[in-house]
């Protein structure tokens, strides 16, 4: 199993890297962000492919951190739960009936290798977007063949180990834009047609109680793999 093969569309978000625009240092928070995910046509026209594509996407994606440990969970046909535990330096993945664990260092080495192969260009859009009452700064990011638009809140961040498939992974690894994306658009091509995949924060909850469940690995017999 490879993280980028668990859910190819979500992996495109994990490759987003945010160029040379450094923001002020964001504050690490203890909390959880819930995102919705949907697909739209680029031109706004109805398209029968959209319904079929939507069925393969999660309707709900959660990311959480207590400042040390990190987790991501999504529902749907390709449900997945990832938890990185700093105490034992391990990452636990439950997906597709499989339970796999690997060391955080193994994951970091793989992420560094894959990230170095991706050429990234960044444009600061010069505008802002309000999401959950918070002001987010806009960027357009081209990572390989993936073009994304991000609106990032630079006031806070959910800490995660380098290599985890969250939306700011590349930016954190290169020390460029810091913060938390609350709105992401990714242009993708399916069957020769372009579509927009939109991920938008719908809830932000702070506190240990809100993240207790998601930071606990799913129950199962985990098998160690050096490469995922």
PDB file of C-alpha atoms in Angstrom:
ATOM      1  CA  UNK A   1       0.000   0.000   0.000  1.00  0.00           C
ATOM      2  CA  UNK A   2       1.223   3.522  -0.827  1.00  0.00           C
ATOM      3  CA  UNK A   3      -0.476   6.621   0.596  1.00  0.00           C
ATOM      4  CA  UNK A   4      -0.654   8.171  -2.873  1.00  0.00           C
ATOM      5  CA  UNK A   5      -2.450   5.060  -4.139  1.00  0.00           C
ATOM      6  CA  UNK A   6      -5.027   4.831  -1.347  1.00  0.00           C
ATOM      7  CA  UNK A   7      -7.081   7.660  -2.810  1.00  0.00           C
ATOM      8  CA  UNK A   8      -5.497   9.222  -5.937  1.00  0.00           C
ATOM      9  CA  UNK A   9      -7.634  12.356  -5.913  1.00  0.00           C
ATOM     10  CA  UNK A  10      -6.829  13.161  -2.298  1.00  0.00           C
ATOM     11  CA  UNK A  11      -3.164  12.494  -3.006  1.00  0.00           C
ATOM     12  CA  UNK A  12      -3.249  15.440  -5.392  1.00  0.00           C
ATOM     13  CA  UNK A  13      -4.058  17.648  -2.420  1.00  0.00           C
ATOM     14  CA  UNK A  14      -1.197  16.167  -0.456  1.00  0.00           C
ATOM     15  CA  UNK A  15       1.245  17.283  -3.161  1.00  0.00           C
ATOM     16  CA  UNK A  16       0.253  20.940  -2.891  1.00  0.00           C
ATOM     17  CA  UNK A  17       3.308  23.066  -2.103  1.00  0.00           C
ATOM     18  CA  UNK A  18       3.161  26.797  -1.566  1.00  0.00           C
ATOM     19  CA  UNK A  19       6.254  28.429  -3.038  1.00  0.00           C
ATOM     20  CA  UNK A  20       8.170  31.334  -1.575  1.00  0.00           C
ATOM     21  CA  UNK A  21       5.533  33.369   0.237  1.00  0.00           C
ATOM     22  CA  UNK A  22       6.315  33.145   3.945  1.00  0.00           C
ATOM     23  CA  UNK A  23       3.615  34.213   6.362  1.00  0.00           C
ATOM     24  CA  UNK A  24       3.943  35.108  10.027  1.00  0.00           C
ATOM     25  CA  UNK A  25       4.425  32.150  12.328  1.00  0.00           C
ATOM     26  CA  UNK A  26       1.064  30.404  12.865  1.00  0.00           C
ATOM     27  CA  UNK A  27       0.012  29.187  16.300  1.00  0.00           C
ATOM     28  CA  UNK A  28      -0.218  25.396  16.744  1.00  0.00           C
ATOM     29  CA  UNK A  29      -3.667  24.482  18.047  1.00  0.00           C
ATOM     30  CA  UNK A  30      -5.289  21.455  19.623  1.00  0.00           C
ATOM     31  CA  UNK A  31      -8.361  20.787  17.540  1.00  0.00           C
ATOM     32  CA  UNK A  32     -10.086  19.290  14.523  1.00  0.00           C
ATOM     33  CA  UNK A  33     -11.135  20.652  11.131  1.00  0.00           C
ATOM     34  CA  UNK A  34     -13.909  19.008   9.122  1.00  0.00           C
ATOM     35  CA  UNK A  35     -14.049  19.512   5.358  1.00  0.00           C
ATOM     36  CA  UNK A  36     -16.694  18.776   2.768  1.00  0.00           C
ATOM     37  CA  UNK A  37     -15.637  17.530  -0.662  1.00  0.00           C
ATOM     38  CA  UNK A  38     -17.488  17.859  -3.953  1.00  0.00           C
ATOM     39  CA  UNK A  39     -16.958  17.911  -7.724  1.00  0.00           C
ATOM     40  CA  UNK A  40     -18.199  20.582 -10.141  1.00  0.00           C
ATOM     41  CA  UNK A  41     -17.756  21.221 -13.852  1.00  0.00           C
ATOM     42  CA  UNK A  42     -15.289  23.978 -14.698  1.00  0.00           C
ATOM     43  CA  UNK A  43     -17.770  25.763 -16.971  1.00  0.00           C
ATOM     44  CA  UNK A  44     -20.712  25.429 -14.560  1.00  0.00           C
ATOM     45  CA  UNK A  45     -22.671  23.180 -16.929  1.00  0.00           C
ATOM     46  CA  UNK A  46     -24.435  19.964 -15.912  1.00  0.00           C
ATOM     47  CA  UNK A  47     -22.401  16.846 -16.613  1.00  0.00           C
ATOM     48  CA  UNK A  48     -23.505  13.236 -15.991  1.00  0.00           C
ATOM     49  CA  UNK A  49     -19.944  12.280 -15.041  1.00  0.00           C
ATOM     50  CA  UNK A  50     -20.108  14.444 -11.923  1.00  0.00           C
ATOM     51  CA  UNK A  51     -22.527  12.176 -10.060  1.00  0.00           C
ATOM     52  CA  UNK A  52     -20.404   9.105 -10.823  1.00  0.00           C
ATOM     53  CA  UNK A  53     -17.225  10.863  -9.685  1.00  0.00           C
ATOM     54  CA  UNK A  54     -18.881  12.147  -6.505  1.00  0.00           C
ATOM     55  CA  UNK A  55     -19.671   8.587  -5.430  1.00  0.00           C
ATOM     56  CA  UNK A  56     -15.971   7.774  -5.223  1.00  0.00           C
ATOM     57  CA  UNK A  57     -15.110  10.818  -3.123  1.00  0.00           C
ATOM     58  CA  UNK A  58     -15.573  11.126   0.623  1.00  0.00           C
ATOM     59  CA  UNK A  59     -18.281  13.544   1.690  1.00  0.00           C
ATOM     60  CA  UNK A  60     -16.421  14.246   4.930  1.00  0.00           C
ATOM     61  CA  UNK A  61     -12.691  14.641   5.625  1.00  0.00           C
ATOM     62  CA  UNK A  62     -11.329  15.363   9.102  1.00  0.00           C
ATOM     63  CA  UNK A  63      -7.862  16.464  10.215  1.00  0.00           C
ATOM     64  CA  UNK A  64      -6.849  16.784  13.858  1.00  0.00           C
ATOM     65  CA  UNK A  65      -3.816  17.378  16.053  1.00  0.00           C
ATOM     66  CA  UNK A  66      -3.002  17.735  19.727  1.00  0.00           C
ATOM     67  CA  UNK A  67       0.198  19.577  18.866  1.00  0.00           C
ATOM     68  CA  UNK A  68       2.208  16.343  18.901  1.00  0.00           C
ATOM     69  CA  UNK A  69       0.097  13.570  17.345  1.00  0.00           C
ATOM     70  CA  UNK A  70      -1.843  13.933  14.096  1.00  0.00           C
ATOM     71  CA  UNK A  71      -4.764  12.148  12.416  1.00  0.00           C
ATOM     72  CA  UNK A  72      -6.776  12.237   9.216  1.00  0.00           C
ATOM     73  CA  UNK A  73     -10.033  10.384   8.588  1.00  0.00           C
ATOM     74  CA  UNK A  74     -12.395  10.229   5.623  1.00  0.00           C
ATOM     75  CA  UNK A  75     -15.637   8.400   4.936  1.00  0.00           C
ATOM     76  CA  UNK A  76     -17.119   6.973   1.749  1.00  0.00           C
ATOM     77  CA  UNK A  77     -16.272   4.084  -0.566  1.00  0.00           C
ATOM     78  CA  UNK A  78     -12.545   4.494   0.094  1.00  0.00           C
ATOM     79  CA  UNK A  79     -12.723   5.217   3.806  1.00  0.00           C
ATOM     80  CA  UNK A  80      -9.375   5.710   5.495  1.00  0.00           C
ATOM     81  CA  UNK A  81      -8.071   6.525   8.978  1.00  0.00           C
ATOM     82  CA  UNK A  82      -4.437   7.596   9.519  1.00  0.00           C
ATOM     83  CA  UNK A  83      -2.916   8.308  12.924  1.00  0.00           C
ATOM     84  CA  UNK A  84       0.664   9.422  13.576  1.00  0.00           C
ATOM     85  CA  UNK A  85       1.734   8.767  17.186  1.00  0.00           C
ATOM     86  CA  UNK A  86       4.896  10.504  18.308  1.00  0.00           C
ATOM     87  CA  UNK A  87       5.388   8.372  21.428  1.00  0.00           C
ATOM     88  CA  UNK A  88       6.311   5.304  19.371  1.00  0.00           C
ATOM     89  CA  UNK A  89       7.222   7.214  16.160  1.00  0.00           C
ATOM     90  CA  UNK A  90       4.699   5.173  14.183  1.00  0.00           C
ATOM     91  CA  UNK A  91       1.965   5.860  11.647  1.00  0.00           C
ATOM     92  CA  UNK A  92      -1.134   3.629  11.710  1.00  0.00           C
ATOM     93  CA  UNK A  93      -3.267   3.269   8.566  1.00  0.00           C
ATOM     94  CA  UNK A  94      -6.653   1.552   8.372  1.00  0.00           C
ATOM     95  CA  UNK A  95      -8.018   1.409   4.815  1.00  0.00           C
ATOM     96  CA  UNK A  96      -9.875  -1.104   2.679  1.00  0.00           C
ATOM     97  CA  UNK A  97      -9.919  -3.722   5.420  1.00  0.00           C
ATOM     98  CA  UNK A  98      -6.143  -3.525   5.822  1.00  0.00           C
ATOM     99  CA  UNK A  99      -4.305  -2.424   8.959  1.00  0.00           C
ATOM    100  CA  UNK A 100      -0.752  -1.282   8.282  1.00  0.00           C
ATOM    101  CA  UNK A 101       1.821   0.577  10.331  1.00  0.00           C
ATOM    102  CA  UNK A 102       5.176   2.096   9.461  1.00  0.00           C
ATOM    103  CA  UNK A 103       7.693   4.324  11.187  1.00  0.00           C
ATOM    104  CA  UNK A 104       7.363   8.079  10.749  1.00  0.00           C
ATOM    105  CA  UNK A 105      10.962   8.151   9.480  1.00  0.00           C
ATOM    106  CA  UNK A 106      10.083   5.687   6.689  1.00  0.00           C
ATOM    107  CA  UNK A 107       7.165   7.870   5.671  1.00  0.00           C
ATOM    108  CA  UNK A 108       9.303  11.011   5.738  1.00  0.00           C
ATOM    109  CA  UNK A 109      11.970   9.445   3.494  1.00  0.00           C
ATOM    110  CA  UNK A 110       9.362   8.416   0.932  1.00  0.00           C
ATOM    111  CA  UNK A 111       7.702  11.834   0.997  1.00  0.00           C
ATOM    112  CA  UNK A 112      11.032  13.656   0.544  1.00  0.00           C
ATOM    113  CA  UNK A 113      11.888  11.443  -2.433  1.00  0.00           C
ATOM    114  CA  UNK A 114       8.520  11.947  -4.142  1.00  0.00           C
ATOM    115  CA  UNK A 115       8.351  15.675  -3.355  1.00  0.00           C
ATOM    116  CA  UNK A 116      11.782  16.291  -4.926  1.00  0.00           C
ATOM    117  CA  UNK A 117      10.416  14.998  -8.240  1.00  0.00           C
ATOM    118  CA  UNK A 118       7.585  17.545  -8.359  1.00  0.00           C
ATOM    119  CA  UNK A 119       8.246  20.975  -9.859  1.00  0.00           C
ATOM    120  CA  UNK A 120       6.150  23.612  -8.130  1.00  0.00           C
ATOM    121  CA  UNK A 121       5.210  27.145  -9.176  1.00  0.00           C
ATOM    122  CA  UNK A 122       3.254  29.511  -6.933  1.00  0.00           C
ATOM    123  CA  UNK A 123       1.320  32.704  -7.604  1.00  0.00           C
ATOM    124  CA  UNK A 124      -0.048  34.922  -4.863  1.00  0.00           C
ATOM    125  CA  UNK A 125      -3.565  35.869  -5.969  1.00  0.00           C
ATOM    126  CA  UNK A 126      -3.779  39.089  -3.975  1.00  0.00           C
ATOM    127  CA  UNK A 127      -7.281  38.376  -2.710  1.00  0.00           C
ATOM    128  CA  UNK A 128      -8.884  36.828   0.371  1.00  0.00           C
ATOM    129  CA  UNK A 129     -11.815  34.542   1.123  1.00  0.00           C
ATOM    130  CA  UNK A 130     -13.901  34.264   4.282  1.00  0.00           C
ATOM    131  CA  UNK A 131     -14.298  30.679   5.506  1.00  0.00           C
ATOM    132  CA  UNK A 132     -15.926  29.933   8.873  1.00  0.00           C
ATOM    133  CA  UNK A 133     -15.593  33.617   9.677  1.00  0.00           C
ATOM    134  CA  UNK A 134     -11.825  33.536   9.177  1.00  0.00           C
ATOM    135  CA  UNK A 135      -9.916  35.493   6.536  1.00  0.00           C
ATOM    136  CA  UNK A 136      -7.818  33.353   4.217  1.00  0.00           C
ATOM    137  CA  UNK A 137      -5.204  34.491   1.702  1.00  0.00           C
ATOM    138  CA  UNK A 138      -5.342  33.134  -1.853  1.00  0.00           C
ATOM    139  CA  UNK A 139      -2.633  31.267  -3.785  1.00  0.00           C
ATOM    140  CA  UNK A 140      -2.538  29.415  -7.102  1.00  0.00           C
ATOM    141  CA  UNK A 141      -0.204  26.425  -7.004  1.00  0.00           C
ATOM    142  CA  UNK A 142       1.019  24.334  -9.921  1.00  0.00           C
ATOM    143  CA  UNK A 143       2.636  21.093  -8.742  1.00  0.00           C
ATOM    144  CA  UNK A 144       3.577  19.002 -11.761  1.00  0.00           C
ATOM    145  CA  UNK A 145       0.358  18.711 -13.775  1.00  0.00           C
ATOM    146  CA  UNK A 146      -1.880  19.551 -10.807  1.00  0.00           C
ATOM    147  CA  UNK A 147      -3.230  23.113 -10.594  1.00  0.00           C
ATOM    148  CA  UNK A 148      -4.778  24.153  -7.289  1.00  0.00           C
ATOM    149  CA  UNK A 149      -6.231  27.267  -5.713  1.00  0.00           C
ATOM    150  CA  UNK A 150      -5.790  27.531  -1.952  1.00  0.00           C
ATOM    151  CA  UNK A 151      -7.149  29.967   0.598  1.00  0.00           C
ATOM    152  CA  UNK A 152      -4.922  29.720   3.661  1.00  0.00           C
ATOM    153  CA  UNK A 153      -5.467  30.981   7.199  1.00  0.00           C
ATOM    154  CA  UNK A 154      -2.017  31.952   8.497  1.00  0.00           C
ATOM    155  CA  UNK A 155      -3.056  32.378  12.151  1.00  0.00           C
ATOM    156  CA  UNK A 156      -3.004  28.721  13.184  1.00  0.00           C
ATOM    157  CA  UNK A 157      -1.834  25.283  12.124  1.00  0.00           C
ATOM    158  CA  UNK A 158      -2.486  21.629  12.926  1.00  0.00           C
ATOM    159  CA  UNK A 159       0.949  20.127  13.531  1.00  0.00           C
ATOM    160  CA  UNK A 160       1.747  16.964  11.585  1.00  0.00           C
ATOM    161  CA  UNK A 161       4.883  14.948  10.773  1.00  0.00           C
ATOM    162  CA  UNK A 162       6.518  15.668   7.427  1.00  0.00           C
ATOM    163  CA  UNK A 163       5.186  13.230   4.846  1.00  0.00           C
ATOM    164  CA  UNK A 164       1.637  13.009   6.144  1.00  0.00           C
ATOM    165  CA  UNK A 165      -0.979  13.478   3.390  1.00  0.00           C
ATOM    166  CA  UNK A 166      -2.407  16.785   4.550  1.00  0.00           C
ATOM    167  CA  UNK A 167      -2.947  19.792   2.328  1.00  0.00           C
ATOM    168  CA  UNK A 168       0.035  21.827   3.519  1.00  0.00           C
ATOM    169  CA  UNK A 169       2.549  18.987   3.577  1.00  0.00           C
ATOM    170  CA  UNK A 170       4.800  20.418   0.891  1.00  0.00           C
ATOM    171  CA  UNK A 171       4.688  23.925   2.305  1.00  0.00           C
ATOM    172  CA  UNK A 172       5.652  22.730   5.769  1.00  0.00           C
ATOM    173  CA  UNK A 173       8.493  20.616   4.400  1.00  0.00           C
ATOM    174  CA  UNK A 174      10.033  23.479   2.417  1.00  0.00           C
ATOM    175  CA  UNK A 175       9.426  26.161   5.058  1.00  0.00           C
ATOM    176  CA  UNK A 176       7.433  28.410   2.740  1.00  0.00           C
ATOM    177  CA  UNK A 177       3.773  29.360   3.251  1.00  0.00           C
ATOM    178  CA  UNK A 178       2.604  28.295   6.690  1.00  0.00           C
ATOM    179  CA  UNK A 179      -0.878  27.971   8.095  1.00  0.00           C
ATOM    180  CA  UNK A 180      -4.009  25.982   7.323  1.00  0.00           C
ATOM    181  CA  UNK A 181      -5.898  25.810   4.015  1.00  0.00           C
ATOM    182  CA  UNK A 182      -9.625  26.187   4.652  1.00  0.00           C
ATOM    183  CA  UNK A 183     -10.630  26.143   0.983  1.00  0.00           C
ATOM    184  CA  UNK A 184      -8.995  24.185  -1.857  1.00  0.00           C
ATOM    185  CA  UNK A 185      -9.896  23.830  -5.534  1.00  0.00           C
ATOM    186  CA  UNK A 186      -8.068  21.288  -7.683  1.00  0.00           C
ATOM    187  CA  UNK A 187      -8.520  21.159 -11.461  1.00  0.00           C
ATOM    188  CA  UNK A 188      -8.457  17.568 -12.676  1.00  0.00           C
ATOM    189  CA  UNK A 189      -8.950  15.856 -16.022  1.00  0.00           C
ATOM    190  CA  UNK A 190     -11.171  12.808 -16.419  1.00  0.00           C
ATOM    191  CA  UNK A 191     -11.918  11.316 -19.811  1.00  0.00           C
ATOM    192  CA  UNK A 192     -10.603  14.401 -21.570  1.00  0.00           C
ATOM    193  CA  UNK A 193     -12.881  16.701 -19.565  1.00  0.00           C
ATOM    194  CA  UNK A 194     -11.856  19.147 -16.849  1.00  0.00           C
ATOM    195  CA  UNK A 195     -13.545  19.216 -13.441  1.00  0.00           C
ATOM    196  CA  UNK A 196     -13.065  21.089 -10.185  1.00  0.00           C
ATOM    197  CA  UNK A 197     -12.674  19.173  -6.954  1.00  0.00           C
ATOM    198  CA  UNK A 198     -13.567  21.499  -4.064  1.00  0.00           C
ATOM    199  CA  UNK A 199     -12.654  20.942  -0.431  1.00  0.00           C
ATOM    200  CA  UNK A 200     -13.991  23.483   2.077  1.00  0.00           C
ATOM    201  CA  UNK A 201     -13.819  23.641   5.855  1.00  0.00           C
ATOM    202  CA  UNK A 202     -17.267  23.289   7.411  1.00  0.00           C
ATOM    203  CA  UNK A 203     -16.325  23.083  11.098  1.00  0.00           C
ATOM    204  CA  UNK A 204     -13.373  23.941  13.348  1.00  0.00           C
ATOM    205  CA  UNK A 205     -13.464  22.672  16.943  1.00  0.00           C
ATOM    206  CA  UNK A 206     -10.729  23.187  19.537  1.00  0.00           C
ATOM    207  CA  UNK A 207     -10.012  21.099  22.642  1.00  0.00           C
ATOM    208  CA  UNK A 208      -8.779  17.645  23.657  1.00  0.00           C
ATOM    209  CA  UNK A 209     -12.280  16.190  23.954  1.00  0.00           C
ATOM    210  CA  UNK A 210     -13.070  16.954  20.300  1.00  0.00           C
ATOM    211  CA  UNK A 211     -10.073  14.973  19.024  1.00  0.00           C
ATOM    212  CA  UNK A 212      -9.871  12.019  21.419  1.00  0.00           C
ATOM    213  CA  UNK A 213     -11.638   9.594  19.069  1.00  0.00           C
ATOM    214  CA  UNK A 214      -9.873  10.516  15.827  1.00  0.00           C
ATOM    215  CA  UNK A 215      -6.402  10.387  17.452  1.00  0.00           C
ATOM    216  CA  UNK A 216      -7.010   6.765  18.516  1.00  0.00           C
ATOM    217  CA  UNK A 217      -6.058   4.274  15.746  1.00  0.00           C
ATOM    218  CA  UNK A 218      -8.892   2.113  14.426  1.00  0.00           C
ATOM    219  CA  UNK A 219      -9.044  -1.327  16.026  1.00  0.00           C
ATOM    220  CA  UNK A 220      -7.301  -4.067  14.056  1.00  0.00           C
ATOM    221  CA  UNK A 221      -4.208  -6.263  13.732  1.00  0.00           C
ATOM    222  CA  UNK A 222      -1.584  -3.906  12.317  1.00  0.00           C
ATOM    223  CA  UNK A 223       1.148  -5.368  10.109  1.00  0.00           C
ATOM    224  CA  UNK A 224       4.464  -3.525   9.874  1.00  0.00           C
ATOM    225  CA  UNK A 225       5.615  -2.405   6.425  1.00  0.00           C
ATOM    226  CA  UNK A 226       8.826  -0.537   5.751  1.00  0.00           C
ATOM    227  CA  UNK A 227       7.433   0.922   2.515  1.00  0.00           C
ATOM    228  CA  UNK A 228       3.811   1.974   2.030  1.00  0.00           C
TER     229      UNK A 228
END
